[in-house]
Amino acid sequence: MKLAVVGGGSTYTPELIDGFARLRDTLPVEELVLVDPAADRLELVGGLARRIFAKQGHPGTIRTTSDVDAGVADADAVLLQLRVGGQAARNQDETWPLECGCVGQETTGAGGLAKALRTVPVVLDIAERVRRTNPNAWIIDFTNPVGIVTRALLQAGHKAVGLCNVAIGFQRKFAKLLDVTPSQVHLDHVGLNHLTWELGVRLGGPDGENLLPRLLAEHGDAIAEDLHMPRAIVDRLGVVPSYYLRYYYQHDAVVRELRTKPSRAAQVAEMERELLKMYGDPTLDEKPELLAKRGGAFYSEAAVDLAASLLGGGGSPHQVVNTYNNGTLPFLPDDAVIEVQAAVDGKGARPLPVPQLNPLYAGLIANVTAYEDLALEAALHGGRDRVIKALLAHPLVGQIEYAEQLTDQLIAHNREHLAWA
């Protein structure tokens, strides 16, 4: 089995390598190719990756290359984890929206739109290269904004599934609180990427007892603290929203908070500098503890599980993924991309049934789906008017004055990445 990781020079990659090494019985990788245009980073990450494999006795080989075509050739699956523009572009996404009083964040609002506009054309070009070299390869997308990118891939006819680590993070936290193994915990996880709610926490599968009320009663303070939300909000909802819902439920408070501290991108950039120094140490043969602060916790386990199921191995039968709606949420079009529990096998991902959603959640999902429609149009076809329309549709913007200002800022900060600008 051959896997390729595009964006393999990311400081995330040792987390992924560690998962491949530990879970080799689930996903027996014989060849792993790390693909990245940044040759200096790739050398450091590739060296550590080989040492991790060697320490854990993994027999597979690891290659590095800056040639996408060579890297993805004959791959059974290609994982996408790229960041167009790097942390510098992310830092801009997280700062210039604040000038208009809007949340600055890399996956939602104006910053998220900027990232989508930079990313979609690049991802589609890579996917076409994969299709030319191996049309049967699966594409697993971890590149944000996952929902929009996955929809672009699916609409272009690629064999693609989107992946996020939010759900597996909740699964691990709830399992610890319940003192059970993570595999026993099934989440009623519903929504869009970075716009989800845990409606139930069940033991043993989708038909198991819902223990969410017990969790909220016994551990509500800890859960709310992890979400950076007041306990009263979580109690009022009676469900567990993802961390990203605070950008909607507490928008103005978050803007005030973001204006008083360095951007997350600036913090991550400093971590990356330290991590790359560590990766260059020839005696380091395991992922360093600092990597846990970088983000992407449990990404490797989710990626291994998904790849194993898609490639006919021993992955879990039900996994939270991003895939076509196909009637699952009746208020959305079939070709909307949703993030829910799905049955996953060699044929792809098929969403499991979900209960009728409270209008509080359904309304926001429908609103953001409309924005994602317009955002994808802007990413595919460009144009200032399309950008303005997408921002007008976004519930975190929604005013013509802001949409105009944010569009001008977006174009000014991303001109080098936008062919139409």
CSV table of C-alpha atoms in Angstrom, one decimal:
chain,number,residue,atom,x,y,z
A,1,MET,CA,0.0,0.0,0.0
A,2,LYS,CA,1.3,3.4,-1.0
A,3,LEU,CA,0.1,6.7,0.6
A,4,ALA,CA,1.1,10.2,-0.3
A,5,VAL,CA,0.9,13.3,1.9
A,6,VAL,CA,0.7,16.6,0.1
A,7,GLY,CA,1.8,19.2,2.5
A,8,GLY,CA,4.2,16.6,4.0
A,9,GLY,CA,6.6,19.3,5.2
A,10,SER,CA,4.0,20.5,7.7
A,11,THR,CA,5.0,20.4,11.4
A,12,TYR,CA,1.8,18.4,11.8
A,13,THR,CA,3.3,15.5,9.9
A,14,PRO,CA,5.2,13.7,12.8
A,15,GLU,CA,1.8,13.3,14.5
A,16,LEU,CA,0.6,11.6,11.3
A,17,ILE,CA,3.7,9.4,11.1
A,18,ASP,CA,3.3,8.4,14.7
A,19,GLY,CA,-0.2,7.2,14.0
A,20,PHE,CA,0.9,5.2,10.9
A,21,ALA,CA,3.7,3.6,13.0
A,22,ARG,CA,1.5,2.7,16.0
A,23,LEU,CA,-1.5,1.5,14.0
A,24,ARG,CA,0.3,-0.4,11.3
A,25,ASP,CA,-1.9,-3.4,11.8
A,26,THR,CA,-4.9,-1.3,10.8
A,27,LEU,CA,-3.2,0.4,7.9
A,28,PRO,CA,-0.2,-1.5,6.6
A,29,VAL,CA,1.6,1.2,4.7
A,30,GLU,CA,4.5,-0.1,2.6
A,31,GLU,CA,5.5,3.2,1.1
A,32,LEU,CA,4.8,6.7,2.3
A,33,VAL,CA,5.7,9.8,0.2
A,34,LEU,CA,5.8,13.2,1.8
A,35,VAL,CA,5.3,15.9,-0.9
A,36,ASP,CA,6.0,19.6,-0.3
A,37,PRO,CA,7.5,22.5,-2.2
A,38,ALA,CA,9.5,23.6,0.9
A,39,ALA,CA,12.6,21.4,0.5
A,40,ASP,CA,14.3,22.6,3.7
A,41,ARG,CA,11.3,21.8,5.9
A,42,LEU,CA,10.7,18.6,4.0
A,43,GLU,CA,14.2,17.4,4.8
A,44,LEU,CA,13.8,18.0,8.5
A,45,VAL,CA,10.3,16.4,8.7
A,46,GLY,CA,11.3,13.5,6.5
A,47,GLY,CA,14.3,12.7,8.6
A,48,LEU,CA,12.3,12.6,11.8
A,49,ALA,CA,9.6,10.6,10.1
A,50,ARG,CA,12.1,7.9,9.2
A,51,ARG,CA,13.5,7.8,12.7
A,52,ILE,CA,10.0,7.4,14.2
A,53,PHE,CA,9.3,4.5,11.8
A,54,ALA,CA,12.7,2.9,12.7
A,55,LYS,CA,12.2,3.3,16.5
A,56,GLN,CA,8.8,1.7,16.3
A,57,GLY,CA,9.9,-1.1,14.0
A,58,HIS,CA,7.8,-0.1,11.0
A,59,PRO,CA,9.0,-1.9,7.9
A,60,GLY,CA,7.7,0.8,5.5
A,61,THR,CA,9.8,3.2,3.5
A,62,ILE,CA,9.5,7.0,3.6
A,63,ARG,CA,10.4,9.1,0.6
A,64,THR,CA,10.3,12.9,0.2
A,65,THR,CA,9.8,14.9,-3.0
A,66,SER,CA,8.8,18.3,-4.2
A,67,ASP,CA,7.4,16.8,-7.4
A,68,VAL,CA,3.6,16.4,-7.0
A,69,ASP,CA,3.2,14.1,-10.0
A,70,ALA,CA,6.0,11.8,-8.9
A,71,GLY,CA,4.8,11.8,-5.3
A,72,VAL,CA,1.2,10.8,-6.0
A,73,ALA,CA,1.9,8.4,-8.8
A,74,ASP,CA,0.4,4.9,-8.0
A,75,ALA,CA,-0.7,6.0,-4.6
A,76,ASP,CA,-3.7,4.2,-3.1
A,77,ALA,CA,-4.7,7.3,-1.1
A,78,VAL,CA,-3.5,10.9,-1.1
A,79,LEU,CA,-3.9,13.0,2.1
A,80,LEU,CA,-4.1,16.8,1.6
A,81,GLN,CA,-2.9,19.0,4.5
A,82,LEU,CA,-1.6,22.0,2.7
A,83,ARG,CA,-1.6,25.7,3.7
A,84,VAL,CA,-1.4,28.1,0.7
A,85,GLY,CA,0.5,31.1,1.8
A,86,GLY,CA,1.7,29.5,5.0
A,87,GLN,CA,1.4,31.1,8.5
A,88,ALA,CA,2.0,34.5,7.0
A,89,ALA,CA,-1.3,34.4,5.1
A,90,ARG,CA,-3.0,32.9,8.1
A,91,ASN,CA,-1.8,35.8,10.2
A,92,GLN,CA,-3.4,38.2,7.7
A,93,ASP,CA,-6.7,36.2,7.8
A,94,GLU,CA,-6.8,36.5,11.5
A,95,THR,CA,-6.0,40.3,11.7
A,96,TRP,CA,-7.5,42.4,8.9
A,97,PRO,CA,-11.1,41.4,9.6
A,98,LEU,CA,-10.8,42.8,13.1
A,99,GLU,CA,-10.4,46.3,11.6
A,100,CYS,CA,-14.0,46.1,10.5
A,101,GLY,CA,-15.2,44.6,13.9
A,102,CYS,CA,-15.5,41.1,12.5
A,103,VAL,CA,-14.0,37.9,13.8
A,104,GLY,CA,-10.5,37.2,12.3
A,105,GLN,CA,-10.3,33.4,12.0
A,106,GLU,CA,-8.7,31.1,9.4
A,107,THR,CA,-11.7,28.9,8.6
A,108,THR,CA,-14.8,31.1,9.1
A,109,GLY,CA,-15.9,34.6,8.3
A,110,ALA,CA,-13.9,36.8,6.0
A,111,GLY,CA,-10.6,35.1,6.9
A,112,GLY,CA,-12.1,31.7,6.1
A,113,LEU,CA,-13.3,33.0,2.8
A,114,ALA,CA,-9.8,34.3,2.0
A,115,LYS,CA,-8.3,30.9,2.7
A,116,ALA,CA,-10.9,29.2,0.5
A,117,LEU,CA,-10.1,31.5,-2.4
A,118,ARG,CA,-6.4,30.7,-2.1
A,119,THR,CA,-6.9,27.0,-1.5
A,120,VAL,CA,-9.5,25.6,-3.8
A,121,PRO,CA,-7.7,26.2,-7.1
A,122,VAL,CA,-4.5,24.7,-5.8
A,123,VAL,CA,-6.3,21.6,-4.4
A,124,LEU,CA,-8.2,21.1,-7.6
A,125,ASP,CA,-4.9,21.2,-9.6
A,126,ILE,CA,-3.4,18.6,-7.3
A,127,ALA,CA,-6.5,16.4,-7.6
A,128,GLU,CA,-6.3,16.5,-11.3
A,129,ARG,CA,-2.7,15.4,-11.1
A,130,VAL,CA,-3.8,12.5,-8.9
A,131,ARG,CA,-6.5,11.6,-11.4
A,132,ARG,CA,-4.1,11.5,-14.3
A,133,THR,CA,-1.6,9.2,-12.5
A,134,ASN,CA,-4.1,7.0,-10.6
A,135,PRO,CA,-7.8,7.7,-11.1
A,136,ASN,CA,-8.7,5.1,-8.5
A,137,ALA,CA,-6.9,6.8,-5.6
A,138,TRP,CA,-8.9,8.2,-2.7
A,139,ILE,CA,-8.3,11.8,-1.7
A,140,ILE,CA,-8.6,12.5,2.0
A,141,ASP,CA,-8.9,16.2,2.6
A,142,PHE,CA,-7.7,17.7,5.9
A,143,THR,CA,-7.1,21.1,4.3
A,144,ASN,CA,-9.3,23.9,5.7
A,145,PRO,CA,-11.9,25.1,5.1
A,146,VAL,CA,-12.7,21.3,4.8
A,147,GLY,CA,-16.3,21.6,3.9
A,148,ILE,CA,-15.7,24.0,1.0
A,149,VAL,CA,-12.6,22.2,-0.3
A,150,THR,CA,-14.3,18.8,-0.1
A,151,ARG,CA,-17.3,20.1,-2.0
A,152,ALA,CA,-15.0,21.4,-4.7
A,153,LEU,CA,-13.4,18.0,-5.0
A,154,LEU,CA,-16.6,16.1,-5.1
A,155,GLN,CA,-18.2,18.5,-7.7
A,156,ALA,CA,-15.1,18.0,-9.9
A,157,GLY,CA,-15.8,14.2,-9.8
A,158,HIS,CA,-12.9,13.2,-7.5
A,159,LYS,CA,-13.1,10.3,-5.0
A,160,ALA,CA,-12.8,12.4,-2.0
A,161,VAL,CA,-13.8,12.5,1.7
A,162,GLY,CA,-13.2,15.4,4.1
A,163,LEU,CA,-11.8,14.9,7.6
A,164,CYS,CA,-11.7,17.0,10.7
A,165,ASN,CA,-10.3,16.2,14.2
A,166,VAL,CA,-13.1,18.0,16.1
A,167,ALA,CA,-15.3,14.9,16.5
A,168,ILE,CA,-12.5,12.5,17.5
A,169,GLY,CA,-11.4,15.1,20.0
A,170,PHE,CA,-14.8,15.0,21.6
A,171,GLN,CA,-14.9,11.2,21.4
A,172,ARG,CA,-11.7,11.0,23.4
A,173,LYS,CA,-12.8,13.6,26.0
A,174,PHE,CA,-16.1,11.9,26.6
A,175,ALA,CA,-14.6,8.5,26.7
A,176,LYS,CA,-12.2,9.7,29.5
A,177,LEU,CA,-15.1,11.2,31.4
A,178,LEU,CA,-17.1,8.0,31.1
A,179,ASP,CA,-14.1,5.8,31.8
A,180,VAL,CA,-14.6,3.7,28.7
A,181,THR,CA,-12.5,3.1,25.6
A,182,PRO,CA,-12.9,5.6,22.7
A,183,SER,CA,-14.2,2.9,20.4
A,184,GLN,CA,-17.2,2.4,22.7
A,185,VAL,CA,-18.3,6.1,22.2
A,186,HIS,CA,-20.6,7.0,19.3
A,187,LEU,CA,-21.4,10.6,18.8
A,188,ASP,CA,-24.6,12.1,17.3
A,189,HIS,CA,-22.4,14.6,15.6
A,190,VAL,CA,-24.4,16.9,13.1
A,191,GLY,CA,-23.7,20.0,11.1
A,192,LEU,CA,-21.1,21.4,8.7
A,193,ASN,CA,-17.4,21.5,9.1
A,194,HIS,CA,-16.5,23.7,12.1
A,195,LEU,CA,-20.3,24.3,12.7
A,196,THR,CA,-21.4,21.1,14.5
A,197,TRP,CA,-23.2,20.0,17.6
A,198,GLU,CA,-23.0,16.8,19.7
A,199,LEU,CA,-26.7,15.9,20.1
A,200,GLY,CA,-26.0,12.7,21.8
A,201,VAL,CA,-23.2,10.6,23.3
A,202,ARG,CA,-24.0,6.9,23.0
A,203,LEU,CA,-22.2,3.7,24.2
A,204,GLY,CA,-21.8,0.9,21.7
A,205,GLY,CA,-23.2,2.5,18.6
A,206,PRO,CA,-26.0,4.6,17.1
A,207,ASP,CA,-28.7,2.7,19.0
A,208,GLY,CA,-26.9,2.9,22.4
A,209,GLU,CA,-28.1,4.7,25.5
A,210,ASN,CA,-27.6,8.5,25.2
A,211,LEU,CA,-25.4,9.6,28.1
A,212,LEU,CA,-25.1,13.2,27.1
A,213,PRO,CA,-27.5,14.4,29.8
A,214,ARG,CA,-25.5,12.6,32.5
A,215,LEU,CA,-22.2,14.1,31.1
A,216,LEU,CA,-23.6,17.6,31.2
A,217,ALA,CA,-25.0,17.2,34.7
A,218,GLU,CA,-21.8,15.7,36.1
A,219,HIS,CA,-19.1,17.4,34.0
A,220,GLY,CA,-20.8,20.6,32.7
A,221,ASP,CA,-18.2,23.0,34.1
A,222,ALA,CA,-15.3,21.1,32.5
A,223,ILE,CA,-17.1,20.8,29.2
A,224,ALA,CA,-17.9,24.5,29.1
A,225,GLU,CA,-14.4,25.4,30.0
A,226,ASP,CA,-13.0,23.4,27.1
A,227,LEU,CA,-15.4,25.2,24.8
A,228,HIS,CA,-14.4,28.6,26.2
A,229,MET,CA,-18.2,29.2,26.7
A,230,PRO,CA,-20.2,30.0,29.8
A,231,ARG,CA,-21.8,26.9,31.4
A,232,ALA,CA,-25.2,28.6,31.1
A,233,ILE,CA,-25.0,28.5,27.3
A,234,VAL,CA,-24.3,24.8,27.3
A,235,ASP,CA,-27.0,24.1,29.8
A,236,ARG,CA,-29.5,26.1,27.8
A,237,LEU,CA,-28.7,24.3,24.6
A,238,GLY,CA,-28.7,20.8,26.2
A,239,VAL,CA,-26.1,19.8,23.6
A,240,VAL,CA,-22.4,20.3,23.1
A,241,PRO,CA,-21.5,22.8,20.4
A,242,SER,CA,-18.1,22.7,18.8
A,243,TYR,CA,-15.6,25.3,19.9
A,244,TYR,CA,-16.1,27.2,16.7
A,245,LEU,CA,-19.7,28.1,17.6
A,246,ARG,CA,-18.3,30.7,20.0
A,247,TYR,CA,-17.5,32.8,16.9
A,248,TYR,CA,-21.3,32.9,16.3
A,249,TYR,CA,-22.8,32.8,19.8
A,250,GLN,CA,-20.3,35.3,21.3
A,251,HIS,CA,-19.0,37.1,18.3
A,252,ASP,CA,-18.5,40.6,19.8
A,253,ALA,CA,-16.9,39.3,22.9
A,254,VAL,CA,-14.5,37.2,20.8
A,255,VAL,CA,-13.6,40.2,18.7
A,256,ARG,CA,-12.7,42.2,21.8
A,257,GLU,CA,-10.6,39.2,23.0
A,258,LEU,CA,-8.8,38.8,19.7
A,259,ARG,CA,-7.9,42.5,19.6
A,260,THR,CA,-6.0,42.2,22.9
A,261,LYS,CA,-3.6,39.3,22.1
A,262,PRO,CA,-1.3,38.0,19.4
A,263,SER,CA,-3.0,36.1,16.6
A,264,ARG,CA,-3.1,32.3,16.8
A,265,ALA,CA,-1.0,32.3,13.6
A,266,ALA,CA,1.8,34.3,15.3
A,267,GLN,CA,1.7,31.8,18.2
A,268,VAL,CA,1.8,28.8,15.8
A,269,ALA,CA,4.6,30.3,13.8
A,270,GLU,CA,6.8,30.5,16.9
A,271,MET,CA,5.9,26.9,17.8
A,272,GLU,CA,6.8,25.9,14.3
A,273,ARG,CA,10.3,27.5,14.6
A,274,GLU,CA,10.9,25.6,17.8
A,275,LEU,CA,9.5,22.3,16.3
A,276,LEU,CA,11.7,22.5,13.2
A,277,LYS,CA,14.8,23.0,15.4
A,278,MET,CA,13.8,19.9,17.3
A,279,TYR,CA,13.1,17.9,14.1
A,280,GLY,CA,16.7,18.7,13.0
A,281,ASP,CA,18.1,16.9,16.0
A,282,PRO,CA,19.3,13.5,14.7
A,283,THR,CA,18.7,11.9,18.1
A,284,LEU,CA,15.0,12.8,18.2
A,285,ASP,CA,13.0,9.7,17.2
A,286,GLU,CA,9.5,10.5,18.6
A,287,LYS,CA,7.0,13.3,18.2
A,288,PRO,CA,7.9,16.0,20.8
A,289,GLU,CA,5.5,17.1,23.5
A,290,LEU,CA,5.3,20.6,22.0
A,291,LEU,CA,3.5,19.2,19.0
A,292,ALA,CA,0.4,18.6,21.1
A,293,LYS,CA,0.1,22.4,21.4
A,294,ARG,CA,0.3,22.9,17.6
A,295,GLY,CA,-3.2,21.6,17.0
A,296,GLY,CA,-4.6,18.6,15.1
A,297,ALA,CA,-4.8,16.4,18.2
A,298,PHE,CA,-5.8,12.8,17.2
A,299,TYR,CA,-5.7,13.7,13.5
A,300,SER,CA,-3.4,10.7,12.9
A,301,GLU,CA,-5.8,8.2,14.4
A,302,ALA,CA,-8.8,9.7,12.5
A,303,ALA,CA,-6.8,9.6,9.2
A,304,VAL,CA,-5.6,6.0,9.7
A,305,ASP,CA,-9.2,4.9,10.5
A,306,LEU,CA,-10.6,6.6,7.5
A,307,ALA,CA,-7.9,5.4,5.1
A,308,ALA,CA,-8.2,1.9,6.3
A,309,SER,CA,-11.9,1.8,5.7
A,310,LEU,CA,-11.7,3.4,2.3
A,311,LEU,CA,-8.9,1.0,1.2
A,312,GLY,CA,-10.8,-2.1,2.4
A,313,GLY,CA,-8.9,-2.6,5.7
A,314,GLY,CA,-9.9,-2.8,9.3
A,315,GLY,CA,-11.2,0.7,9.9
A,316,SER,CA,-14.3,1.5,12.0
A,317,PRO,CA,-17.6,1.0,10.2
A,318,HIS,CA,-18.9,4.4,11.4
A,319,GLN,CA,-16.8,7.6,11.3
A,320,VAL,CA,-17.5,11.3,11.3
A,321,VAL,CA,-16.6,12.7,7.9
A,322,ASN,CA,-17.4,15.4,5.4
A,323,THR,CA,-19.4,14.1,2.4
A,324,TYR,CA,-22.4,14.9,0.3
A,325,ASN,CA,-25.7,15.4,2.1
A,326,ASN,CA,-27.8,13.3,-0.2
A,327,GLY,CA,-31.0,13.9,1.7
A,328,THR,CA,-29.6,13.4,5.2
A,329,LEU,CA,-30.6,17.0,6.2
A,330,PRO,CA,-33.8,17.6,4.2
A,331,PHE,CA,-33.5,21.4,4.3
A,332,LEU,CA,-30.2,21.3,2.4
A,333,PRO,CA,-29.6,20.4,-1.3
A,334,ASP,CA,-28.2,16.9,-1.9
A,335,ASP,CA,-24.8,18.3,-3.1
A,336,ALA,CA,-24.2,20.3,0.1
A,337,VAL,CA,-21.3,18.8,2.1
A,338,ILE,CA,-22.2,18.0,5.7
A,339,GLU,CA,-20.2,16.6,8.6
A,340,VAL,CA,-21.9,13.7,10.2
A,341,GLN,CA,-21.5,10.1,11.2
A,342,ALA,CA,-21.3,7.9,8.1
A,343,ALA,CA,-20.8,4.3,7.1
A,344,VAL,CA,-17.4,4.2,5.4
A,345,ASP,CA,-16.0,1.4,3.2
A,346,GLY,CA,-14.3,0.9,-0.1
A,347,LYS,CA,-17.3,2.5,-1.9
A,348,GLY,CA,-17.0,5.8,0.1
A,349,ALA,CA,-19.0,7.5,2.8
A,350,ARG,CA,-22.8,7.3,3.3
A,351,PRO,CA,-24.3,9.5,6.0
A,352,LEU,CA,-26.3,7.7,8.7
A,353,PRO,CA,-29.8,9.0,9.5
A,354,VAL,CA,-30.0,12.0,11.9
A,355,PRO,CA,-32.9,13.2,13.9
A,356,GLN,CA,-34.9,16.2,12.9
A,357,LEU,CA,-32.9,19.3,13.9
A,358,ASN,CA,-34.1,22.1,16.2
A,359,PRO,CA,-34.6,25.3,14.1
A,360,LEU,CA,-31.8,26.9,16.2
A,361,TYR,CA,-29.3,24.6,14.5
A,362,ALA,CA,-31.0,24.0,11.2
A,363,GLY,CA,-31.3,27.7,10.5
A,364,LEU,CA,-27.6,28.4,11.1
A,365,ILE,CA,-26.6,25.3,9.0
A,366,ALA,CA,-28.8,26.5,6.1
A,367,ASN,CA,-27.4,30.0,6.3
A,368,VAL,CA,-23.7,28.9,6.3
A,369,THR,CA,-24.4,26.4,3.5
A,370,ALA,CA,-25.7,29.3,1.4
A,371,TYR,CA,-22.5,31.2,2.2
A,372,GLU,CA,-20.4,28.1,1.2
A,373,ASP,CA,-22.3,27.9,-2.1
A,374,LEU,CA,-21.3,31.4,-2.9
A,375,ALA,CA,-17.8,31.0,-1.5
A,376,LEU,CA,-17.1,28.1,-3.8
A,377,GLU,CA,-18.4,30.1,-6.8
A,378,ALA,CA,-16.0,32.9,-5.9
A,379,ALA,CA,-13.1,30.4,-5.5
A,380,LEU,CA,-13.8,28.7,-8.8
A,381,HIS,CA,-14.6,31.8,-10.9
A,382,GLY,CA,-13.2,34.8,-9.0
A,383,GLY,CA,-14.4,38.4,-9.2
A,384,ARG,CA,-15.0,41.1,-6.6
A,385,ASP,CA,-18.8,40.8,-6.9
A,386,ARG,CA,-18.8,37.1,-6.1
A,387,VAL,CA,-16.6,37.8,-3.0
A,388,ILE,CA,-19.0,40.5,-1.8
A,389,LYS,CA,-22.0,38.2,-2.3
A,390,ALA,CA,-20.4,35.5,-0.3
A,391,LEU,CA,-19.6,37.9,2.6
A,392,LEU,CA,-23.1,39.3,2.5
A,393,ALA,CA,-24.4,35.7,3.0
A,394,HIS,CA,-22.1,35.0,5.9
A,395,PRO,CA,-23.9,35.4,9.3
A,396,LEU,CA,-20.7,36.8,10.8
A,397,VAL,CA,-20.6,39.7,8.2
A,398,GLY,CA,-24.0,40.2,6.5
A,399,GLN,CA,-23.8,44.0,6.0
A,400,ILE,CA,-23.0,45.7,2.8
A,401,GLU,CA,-20.6,48.3,4.3
A,402,TYR,CA,-18.6,45.5,6.0
A,403,ALA,CA,-18.8,43.3,2.9
A,404,GLU,CA,-17.4,46.0,0.7
A,405,GLN,CA,-14.6,46.9,3.1
A,406,LEU,CA,-13.7,43.3,3.8
A,407,THR,CA,-13.6,42.5,0.1
A,408,ASP,CA,-11.2,45.3,-0.6
A,409,GLN,CA,-9.0,44.1,2.3
A,410,LEU,CA,-9.2,40.4,1.2
A,411,ILE,CA,-8.1,41.2,-2.4
A,412,ALA,CA,-5.3,43.6,-1.2
A,413,HIS,CA,-3.9,40.9,1.2
A,414,ASN,CA,-4.2,38.0,-1.2
A,415,ARG,CA,-3.5,39.4,-4.7
A,416,GLU,CA,-0.5,37.2,-5.2
A,417,HIS,CA,-2.6,34.1,-4.7
A,418,LEU,CA,-5.7,35.2,-6.8
A,419,ALA,CA,-5.1,34.9,-10.5
A,420,TRP,CA,-8.2,37.0,-11.3
A,421,ALA,CA,-7.1,39.9,-9.0
